[in-house]
PDB file of C-alpha atoms in Angstrom:
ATOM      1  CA  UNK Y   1    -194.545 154.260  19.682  1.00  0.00           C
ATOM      2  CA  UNK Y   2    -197.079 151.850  21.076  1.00  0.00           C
ATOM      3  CA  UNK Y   3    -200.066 152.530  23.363  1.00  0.00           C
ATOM      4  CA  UNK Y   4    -199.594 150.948  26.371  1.00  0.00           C
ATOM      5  CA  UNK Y   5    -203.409 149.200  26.174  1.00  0.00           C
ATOM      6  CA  UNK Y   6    -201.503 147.585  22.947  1.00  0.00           C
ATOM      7  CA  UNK Y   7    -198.462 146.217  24.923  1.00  0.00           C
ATOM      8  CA  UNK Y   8    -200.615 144.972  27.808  1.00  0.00           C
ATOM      9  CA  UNK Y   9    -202.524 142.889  25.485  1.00  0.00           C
ATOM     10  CA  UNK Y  10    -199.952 141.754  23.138  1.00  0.00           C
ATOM     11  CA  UNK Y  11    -198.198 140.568  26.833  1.00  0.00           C
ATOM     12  CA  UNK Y  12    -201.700 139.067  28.516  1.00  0.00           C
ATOM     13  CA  UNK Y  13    -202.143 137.980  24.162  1.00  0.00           C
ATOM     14  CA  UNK Y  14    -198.511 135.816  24.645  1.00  0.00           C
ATOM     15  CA  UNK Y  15    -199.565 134.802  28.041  1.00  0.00           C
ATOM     16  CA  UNK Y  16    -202.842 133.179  26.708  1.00  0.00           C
ATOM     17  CA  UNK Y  17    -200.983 131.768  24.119  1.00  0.00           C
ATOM     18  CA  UNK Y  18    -198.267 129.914  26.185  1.00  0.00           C
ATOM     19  CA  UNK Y  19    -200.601 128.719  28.417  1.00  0.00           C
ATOM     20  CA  UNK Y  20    -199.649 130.649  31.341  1.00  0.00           C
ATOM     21  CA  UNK Y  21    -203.271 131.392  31.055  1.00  0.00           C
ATOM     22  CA  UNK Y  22    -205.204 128.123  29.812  1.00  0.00           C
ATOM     23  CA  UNK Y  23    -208.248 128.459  28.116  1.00  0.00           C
ATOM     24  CA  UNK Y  24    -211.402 128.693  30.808  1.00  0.00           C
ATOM     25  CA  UNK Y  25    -209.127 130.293  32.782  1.00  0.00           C
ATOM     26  CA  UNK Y  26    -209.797 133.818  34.407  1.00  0.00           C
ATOM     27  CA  UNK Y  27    -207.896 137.142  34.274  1.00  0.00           C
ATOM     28  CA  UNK Y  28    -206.702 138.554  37.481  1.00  0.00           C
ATOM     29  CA  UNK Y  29    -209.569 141.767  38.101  1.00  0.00           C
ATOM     30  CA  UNK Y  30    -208.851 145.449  36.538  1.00  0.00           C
ATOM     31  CA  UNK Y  31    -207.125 146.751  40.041  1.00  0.00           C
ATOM     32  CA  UNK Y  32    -204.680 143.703  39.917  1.00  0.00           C
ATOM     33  CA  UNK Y  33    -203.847 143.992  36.343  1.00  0.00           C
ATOM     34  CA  UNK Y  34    -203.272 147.964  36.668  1.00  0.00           C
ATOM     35  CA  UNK Y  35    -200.942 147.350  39.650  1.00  0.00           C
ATOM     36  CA  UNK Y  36    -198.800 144.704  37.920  1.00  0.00           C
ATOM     37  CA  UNK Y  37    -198.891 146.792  34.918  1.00  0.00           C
ATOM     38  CA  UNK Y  38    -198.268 150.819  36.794  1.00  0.00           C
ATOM     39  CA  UNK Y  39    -200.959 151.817  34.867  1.00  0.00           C
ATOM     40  CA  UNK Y  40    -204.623 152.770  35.323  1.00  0.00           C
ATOM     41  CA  UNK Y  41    -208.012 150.769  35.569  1.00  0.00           C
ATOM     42  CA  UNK Y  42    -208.997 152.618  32.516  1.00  0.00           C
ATOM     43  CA  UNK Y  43    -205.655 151.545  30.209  1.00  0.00           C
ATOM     44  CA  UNK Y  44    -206.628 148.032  31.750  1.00  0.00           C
ATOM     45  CA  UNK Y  45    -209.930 148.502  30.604  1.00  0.00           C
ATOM     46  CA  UNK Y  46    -209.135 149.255  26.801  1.00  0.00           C
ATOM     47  CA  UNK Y  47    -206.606 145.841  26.696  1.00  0.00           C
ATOM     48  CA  UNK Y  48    -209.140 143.693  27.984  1.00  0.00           C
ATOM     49  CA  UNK Y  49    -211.561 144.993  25.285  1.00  0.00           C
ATOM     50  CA  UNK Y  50    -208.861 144.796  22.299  1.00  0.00           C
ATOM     51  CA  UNK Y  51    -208.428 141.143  23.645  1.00  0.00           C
ATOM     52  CA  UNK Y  52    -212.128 140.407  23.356  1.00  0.00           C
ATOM     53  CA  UNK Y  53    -211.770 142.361  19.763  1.00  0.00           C
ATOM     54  CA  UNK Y  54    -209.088 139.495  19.240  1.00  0.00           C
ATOM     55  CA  UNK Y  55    -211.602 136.664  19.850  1.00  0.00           C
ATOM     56  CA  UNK Y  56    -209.457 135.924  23.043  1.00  0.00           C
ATOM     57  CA  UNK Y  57    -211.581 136.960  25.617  1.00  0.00           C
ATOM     58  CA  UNK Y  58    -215.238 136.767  26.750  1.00  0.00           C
ATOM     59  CA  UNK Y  59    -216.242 139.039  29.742  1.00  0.00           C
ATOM     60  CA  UNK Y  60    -219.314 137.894  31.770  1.00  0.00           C
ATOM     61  CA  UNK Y  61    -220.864 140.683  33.881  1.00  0.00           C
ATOM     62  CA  UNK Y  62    -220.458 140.314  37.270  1.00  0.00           C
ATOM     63  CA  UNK Y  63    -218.041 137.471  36.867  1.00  0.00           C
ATOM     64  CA  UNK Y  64    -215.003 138.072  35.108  1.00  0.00           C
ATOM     65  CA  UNK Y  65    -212.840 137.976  31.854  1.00  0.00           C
ATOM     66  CA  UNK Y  66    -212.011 134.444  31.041  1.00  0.00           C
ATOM     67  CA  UNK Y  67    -209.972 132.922  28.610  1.00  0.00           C
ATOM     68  CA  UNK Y  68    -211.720 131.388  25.511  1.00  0.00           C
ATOM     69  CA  UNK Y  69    -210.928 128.229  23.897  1.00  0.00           C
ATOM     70  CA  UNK Y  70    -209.439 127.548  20.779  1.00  0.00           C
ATOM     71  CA  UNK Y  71    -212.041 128.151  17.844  1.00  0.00           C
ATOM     72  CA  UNK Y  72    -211.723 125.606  15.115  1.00  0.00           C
ATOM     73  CA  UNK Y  73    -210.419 126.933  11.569  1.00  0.00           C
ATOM     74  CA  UNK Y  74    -213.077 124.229   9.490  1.00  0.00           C
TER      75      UNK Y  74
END
């Protein structure tokens, strides 16, 4: 069974990687995320972090979670 942090990012993970959310872009706040998901902040909380574990993801206090841009493999 998976944690439900792990399925939110895998899902936000497949929406970065579409394009549904570009790179630069931002991720909707904690309270919106935990609404669309039916879960809480905190669960919200832990999948944003695993994304910026991922290299997805850079958070900038005060700000917001935005989207990172491709890093080259050279």
């Amino acid at each position: 069974m998976e944690y439900e942090y792990v399925r939110i990012a895998n899902d936000l993970q497949r929406q970065i990687e579409s394009g549904k959310i570009p790179a630069g872009g931002k991720l909707p706040g904690e309270i919106e995320l935990a609404d669309v998901y039916r879960v809480s902040a905190g669960t919200v909380r832990r999948a944003v972090r695993e994304l910026r574990e991922r290299g997805l993801v850079g958070t900038l206090p005060a700000k917001g979670t935005y989207v990172l841009g491709k890093r080259d493999s050279t």
